[in-house]
Coordinates of C-alpha atoms in Angstrom, one line a residue:
S1 CA 118.7 81.9 33.0
T2 CA 117.7 78.2 32.8
R3 CA 118.3 77.8 36.6
S4 CA 116.3 81.1 37.3
F5 CA 113.4 79.7 35.1
E6 CA 113.5 76.4 37.0
R7 CA 113.7 78.0 40.4
G8 CA 110.7 80.5 39.4
R9 CA 108.6 77.3 38.2
H10 CA 109.1 75.6 41.4
Q11 CA 108.3 78.5 43.6
A12 CA 105.2 79.7 41.6
P13 CA 102.9 77.1 43.3
E14 CA 103.9 78.4 46.7
A15 CA 102.0 81.5 46.4
P16 CA 98.5 80.0 46.3
A17 CA 99.4 77.7 49.3
R18 CA 100.5 80.7 51.4
L19 CA 97.2 82.6 50.2
H20 CA 95.2 79.4 51.3
R21 CA 96.8 79.3 54.7
F22 CA 96.3 83.2 55.0
S23 CA 92.5 82.7 54.3
E24 CA 92.4 79.9 56.9
V25 CA 94.0 82.0 59.6
A26 CA 91.7 84.7 58.6
R27 CA 88.5 82.8 58.9
S28 CA 89.8 81.3 62.1
A29 CA 90.5 84.8 63.6
V30 CA 87.1 86.0 62.2
G31 CA 85.3 82.9 63.8
R32 CA 87.1 83.4 67.3
A33 CA 86.0 87.1 67.2
T34 CA 82.5 86.2 66.3
L35 CA 82.4 83.7 69.2
A36 CA 83.9 86.1 71.5
A37 CA 81.3 88.7 70.6
A38 CA 78.5 86.1 70.7
A39 CA 79.6 84.6 74.1
P40 CA 78.0 87.1 76.4
A41 CA 74.7 86.7 74.4
M42 CA 74.9 83.0 74.5
Q43 CA 75.8 83.0 78.3
Q44 CA 72.9 85.3 79.0
Q45 CA 70.5 83.0 77.1
R46 CA 71.9 80.0 79.2
S47 CA 71.6 81.8 82.4
S48 CA 68.0 82.8 81.4
R49 CA 66.8 79.3 81.0
P50 CA 67.1 78.4 84.8
R51 CA 65.4 81.8 85.2
R52 CA 62.4 80.9 83.0
S53 CA 62.1 77.4 84.7
A54 CA 62.3 78.9 88.2
A55 CA 59.5 81.5 87.1
W56 CA 57.4 78.8 85.7
A57 CA 57.8 76.6 88.9
H58 CA 56.9 79.6 91.0
A59 CA 53.8 80.3 88.9
W60 CA 52.8 76.8 89.1
K61 CA 53.0 77.0 92.9
V62 CA 50.9 80.2 93.1
I63 CA 48.3 78.4 90.7
C64 CA 48.4 75.5 93.1
C65 CA 47.9 77.7 96.1
L66 CA 45.0 79.6 94.4
K67 CA 43.3 76.1 93.5
R68 CA 43.4 74.9 97.1
A69 CA 42.1 78.3 98.4
I70 CA 39.2 78.2 96.0
L71 CA 38.4 74.5 96.8
G72 CA 38.6 75.6 100.6
I73 CA 35.9 78.1 100.1
P74 CA 32.9 75.5 100.6
V75 CA 34.7 74.0 103.6
C76 CA 34.9 77.5 105.3
L77 CA 31.1 78.0 104.6
V78 CA 30.3 74.9 106.1
L79 CA 32.4 75.7 109.3
I80 CA 30.7 79.1 109.3
L81 CA 27.2 77.8 109.3
I82 CA 27.9 75.2 111.9
G83 CA 29.5 77.8 114.1
Y84 CA 26.8 80.1 113.7
D85 CA 24.0 77.5 114.5
W86 CA 25.9 76.7 117.6
Y87 CA 25.8 80.4 118.6
A88 CA 22.1 80.7 117.7
F89 CA 21.0 77.5 119.5
H90 CA 22.7 78.6 122.8
F91 CA 22.7 82.5 122.9
I92 CA 19.5 83.2 120.9
F93 CA 17.1 80.4 121.1
L94 CA 17.9 79.3 124.7
G95 CA 19.1 82.6 125.9
F96 CA 22.1 81.4 127.7
G97 CA 23.0 83.2 130.8
K98 CA 19.5 85.0 130.7
V99 CA 17.2 82.3 131.9
L100 CA 17.2 79.4 134.2
Y101 CA 17.0 76.1 132.4
D102 CA 14.8 73.1 133.5
I103 CA 15.8 69.3 133.0
Q104 CA 14.5 69.1 129.7
T105 CA 16.6 71.9 128.4
W106 CA 19.7 70.6 129.8
F107 CA 18.9 67.3 128.1
L108 CA 18.7 69.1 124.8
I109 CA 22.0 71.0 125.5
L110 CA 23.7 67.8 126.2
M111 CA 22.5 66.1 123.1
F112 CA 23.0 69.1 120.8
N113 CA 26.6 69.5 122.0
T114 CA 27.4 65.7 121.9
S115 CA 26.0 65.6 118.4
M116 CA 27.8 68.7 117.3
A117 CA 31.3 67.4 118.6
L118 CA 30.9 64.0 116.8
L119 CA 29.6 66.0 113.7
L120 CA 32.9 68.3 113.7
T121 CA 35.1 65.5 114.2
S122 CA 33.5 63.2 111.4
Y123 CA 33.6 66.3 109.2
L124 CA 37.3 67.2 109.8
R125 CA 38.3 63.6 109.5
C126 CA 36.5 63.4 106.2
V127 CA 38.3 66.7 105.0
F128 CA 41.8 65.6 105.9
T129 CA 41.7 61.9 105.3
S130 CA 43.2 61.0 101.9
S131 CA 42.0 57.8 100.1
A132 CA 44.7 58.4 97.2
V133 CA 46.7 55.6 96.2
R134 CA 50.0 57.5 96.8
H135 CA 48.8 58.0 100.5
N136 CA 47.7 54.4 100.9
P137 CA 50.4 52.0 99.5
Q138 CA 49.9 48.3 99.9
L139 CA 51.5 46.8 103.0
G140 CA 52.0 43.3 104.2
T141 CA 52.8 40.1 102.5
R142 CA 50.7 40.9 99.4
D143 CA 52.8 43.8 98.3
V144 CA 53.1 44.1 94.6
D145 CA 56.5 43.2 93.4
L146 CA 58.2 46.2 91.7
K147 CA 58.9 44.1 88.5
L148 CA 55.1 43.8 88.0
I149 CA 54.6 47.5 88.1
D150 CA 57.3 48.9 85.8
G151 CA 54.7 50.1 83.3
S152 CA 54.4 47.1 81.0
L153 CA 50.6 46.7 81.6
G154 CA 48.5 48.8 79.8
E155 CA 45.5 51.0 80.9
G156 CA 42.6 48.8 82.0
S157 CA 44.4 45.5 82.0
S158 CA 46.0 43.4 84.9
G159 CA 48.4 40.9 85.3
T160 CA 49.3 37.9 87.8
D161 CA 52.3 37.2 89.2
E162 CA 52.8 33.5 88.6
E163 CA 55.1 32.7 91.6
G164 CA 53.3 34.7 94.1
G165 CA 49.9 34.3 92.9
Y166 CA 48.7 38.1 93.4
E167 CA 47.7 40.7 91.0
A168 CA 49.8 43.0 89.3
F169 CA 48.0 46.5 88.7
P170 CA 48.1 48.7 85.7
R171 CA 49.1 52.4 85.9
C172 CA 46.9 55.4 85.4
R173 CA 47.7 57.3 82.0
K174 CA 47.1 60.7 83.8
C175 CA 49.1 60.4 87.0
S176 CA 51.1 57.3 86.6
Q177 CA 50.0 56.0 89.9
L178 CA 48.9 52.3 90.5
K179 CA 45.2 51.7 89.5
P180 CA 43.8 48.7 91.4
R181 CA 40.2 47.6 91.0
R182 CA 37.6 50.3 92.2
A183 CA 40.1 53.0 91.8
H184 CA 39.4 56.1 89.7
H185 CA 41.2 59.1 88.8
C186 CA 39.9 62.3 90.0
M187 CA 40.4 65.4 87.8
V188 CA 39.9 67.8 90.6
C189 CA 42.4 66.1 93.0
G190 CA 44.7 65.0 90.1
E191 CA 45.3 61.7 91.5
C192 CA 43.8 58.2 91.6
I193 CA 41.5 57.3 94.6
L194 CA 40.9 53.8 96.1
K195 CA 37.4 52.9 96.0
M196 CA 36.3 56.2 94.9
D197 CA 32.7 57.2 95.4
H198 CA 32.6 60.9 94.2
H199 CA 34.5 64.3 94.7
C200 CA 32.7 66.4 97.3
P201 CA 33.2 70.1 97.0
W202 CA 31.8 70.6 100.5
V203 CA 34.5 68.6 102.0
G204 CA 37.0 69.8 99.6
N205 CA 38.2 66.1 99.2
C206 CA 37.5 62.9 97.3
V207 CA 35.2 60.5 99.2
G208 CA 36.8 57.0 98.8
L209 CA 38.1 54.0 100.9
R210 CA 39.6 55.7 103.8
N211 CA 37.1 58.5 104.6
Y212 CA 33.8 57.0 103.3
K213 CA 32.8 56.0 107.0
F214 CA 33.7 59.6 108.1
F215 CA 31.4 61.1 105.3
L216 CA 28.4 58.9 106.2
L217 CA 29.0 59.6 109.9
F218 CA 29.1 63.4 109.1
L219 CA 25.8 63.0 107.3
F220 CA 24.3 61.1 110.1
Y221 CA 25.4 63.6 113.1
A222 CA 24.4 66.5 110.8
I223 CA 21.0 65.2 110.7
T224 CA 20.5 64.4 114.5
T225 CA 22.2 67.9 115.2
I226 CA 19.7 69.7 113.1
A227 CA 16.8 67.6 114.6
V228 CA 17.7 68.9 118.1
Y229 CA 18.3 72.3 116.7
A230 CA 14.8 72.3 115.1
L231 CA 13.1 71.2 118.3
K232 CA 14.1 74.5 119.9
A233 CA 14.2 76.8 116.9
L234 CA 11.0 75.9 115.1
P235 CA 8.6 76.9 117.8
I236 CA 10.2 80.4 118.2
V237 CA 10.5 81.0 114.5
Y238 CA 6.8 79.9 114.2
E239 CA 5.9 82.5 117.0
M240 CA 7.9 85.4 115.0
F241 CA 6.1 84.6 111.8
M242 CA 2.7 84.5 113.4
G243 CA 3.4 88.0 115.0
K244 CA 3.0 86.9 118.5
R245 CA 4.7 89.1 121.1
T246 CA 6.6 86.8 123.3
R247 CA 9.8 87.0 125.4
R248 CA 11.7 85.0 122.7
A249 CA 10.3 86.3 119.3
P250 CA 11.4 89.8 119.2
T251 CA 15.0 88.8 119.6
L252 CA 15.1 87.1 116.3
G253 CA 16.2 89.0 113.2
P254 CA 16.3 88.1 109.4
V255 CA 19.6 86.9 109.5
V256 CA 18.4 84.2 112.2
A257 CA 15.5 83.3 110.4
I258 CA 17.3 82.9 107.0
T259 CA 19.9 80.7 108.8
V260 CA 17.2 78.5 110.3
V261 CA 15.6 78.0 106.9
I262 CA 19.0 77.2 105.3
T263 CA 19.8 74.9 108.2
L264 CA 16.5 72.9 108.0
S265 CA 16.8 72.7 104.2
F266 CA 20.2 71.2 104.7
G267 CA 18.8 68.5 107.1
V268 CA 16.1 67.5 104.7
S269 CA 18.5 67.2 101.9
L270 CA 21.0 65.2 104.0
F271 CA 18.3 63.0 105.1
F272 CA 17.6 61.5 101.6
F273 CA 21.4 61.7 100.6
L274 CA 22.3 59.6 103.7
G275 CA 19.6 56.9 102.8
F276 CA 20.9 56.8 99.1
H277 CA 24.4 56.2 100.4
L278 CA 23.2 53.7 103.1
M279 CA 21.4 51.8 100.1
L280 CA 24.8 51.7 98.2
V281 CA 26.8 50.4 101.2
L282 CA 24.2 47.5 101.5
M283 CA 24.7 46.8 97.8
A284 CA 28.4 47.1 97.8
K285 CA 28.5 49.8 95.2
T286 CA 29.9 53.4 94.8
T287 CA 28.1 56.1 93.2
I288 CA 30.5 55.5 90.1
E289 CA 29.9 52.0 90.0
L290 CA 26.1 52.5 90.2
A291 CA 26.3 54.8 87.1
E292 CA 28.4 52.3 85.2
T293 CA 26.3 49.0 86.3
S294 CA 22.9 50.2 86.7
G295 CA 20.4 47.4 87.2
S296 CA 23.2 44.9 87.6
R297 CA 24.3 43.0 91.0
S298 CA 27.8 44.2 92.4
P299 CA 30.6 41.7 91.6
Y300 CA 31.9 42.7 95.0
N301 CA 28.5 41.9 96.9
M302 CA 29.1 39.5 99.9
G303 CA 25.7 40.0 101.4
W304 CA 24.3 43.0 103.3
R305 CA 25.9 42.2 106.7
R306 CA 29.6 41.8 105.4
N307 CA 28.9 44.7 103.0
W308 CA 28.1 46.9 106.0
E309 CA 31.2 45.6 108.0
A310 CA 33.5 46.4 104.8
V311 CA 32.7 50.1 105.6
F312 CA 32.1 50.4 109.2
G313 CA 34.1 47.4 110.5
P314 CA 33.1 44.3 112.4
S315 CA 32.7 45.9 115.8
Q316 CA 29.2 47.3 116.6
I317 CA 30.6 49.5 119.3
M318 CA 32.8 51.4 116.9
W319 CA 30.2 51.9 114.2
L320 CA 28.9 55.3 115.3
I321 CA 32.5 56.5 116.4
P322 CA 34.6 58.5 113.8
I323 CA 37.7 56.1 114.0
D324 CA 38.9 54.2 110.9
T325 CA 37.7 50.7 111.3
C326 CA 37.7 50.0 107.5
P327 CA 39.2 46.4 107.2
E328 CA 39.9 46.6 103.5
N329 CA 43.3 48.0 102.0
G330 CA 41.9 48.8 98.6
Y331 CA 43.8 46.4 96.5
D332 CA 42.5 42.9 97.1
Y333 CA 38.9 43.0 95.5
V334 CA 37.7 39.9 94.0
A335 CA 34.6 39.4 92.0
T336 CA 32.3 37.0 93.9
S337 CA 30.2 36.1 91.0
A338 CA 31.2 35.2 87.3
D339 CA 27.8 36.7 85.8
S340 CA 28.2 40.0 87.5
H341 CA 29.6 42.9 85.3
V342 CA 32.9 44.0 86.6
P343 CA 33.4 47.9 85.9
T344 CA 36.1 48.9 83.8
Y345 CA 39.2 51.4 84.8
H346 CA 38.6 55.0 84.5

């Protein structure tokens, strides 16, 4: 009996141990069953994440396409107006194919079509030429060293490479692109523009370093084209409003008359707009810099002649031709006078 008691006393603790092991096995079995049951849901959730990201990416592409389409509406309106004015000049005001032309009329046709061709070329180059930093990287021996543009410079600050002697530019907080002097971030385009002047909705693009000459030539040739257009259109429109029964006046309808008024209104406004921008060119300022430093001399003023050549190039023959002759790269601007106010980064 003593041996039985000792054997039972030693075997008694084995029961709780077995129970503990059984509970562990049960919990692990339940855990595996739970995981097995939840596996399809977890797998479905994981597979749905790429679908969501792909859906958001597709939606963002659609939004960008809609944005480009909306921004392209003013450009289409300008092209429609130009095309209709060309049609009205030849087939309504000149009666193309119906009457014989004299030398004066042929001269007007030559002037009108030459000016119109230069107008369209300047306009399209202004629309499709980008002045963005990412489309115009710095080239040549003055390239910024990668170690200087690692983001260590803050917004609005700049540094200098002690070995190379050239400037290191900060990065834009909005688009993370390099931001040299005179560059500004355009909220519509979503990127930084070299020597940004303004964002023009009528060209659907930012007017900056690379397309500023094309923009000015577009204004100039628009004025000359409208002037030739007015020489032929105004006498006929005057006859129509005065009620004179002539061979030309009855062919005019209200659409043509309204188009003539709109075209001439554009011509007058563009004349003053071109004068304003030519003044900025001679002052070596942009529209943004004029607002920031009103009344003060531009720190980049090199004299009216060099200021003009900084936009149109040194060759006088190329001034009125819509070809890129800008000698600047948008990165090497240096203040010419210590007492001038240097605009801040934006």
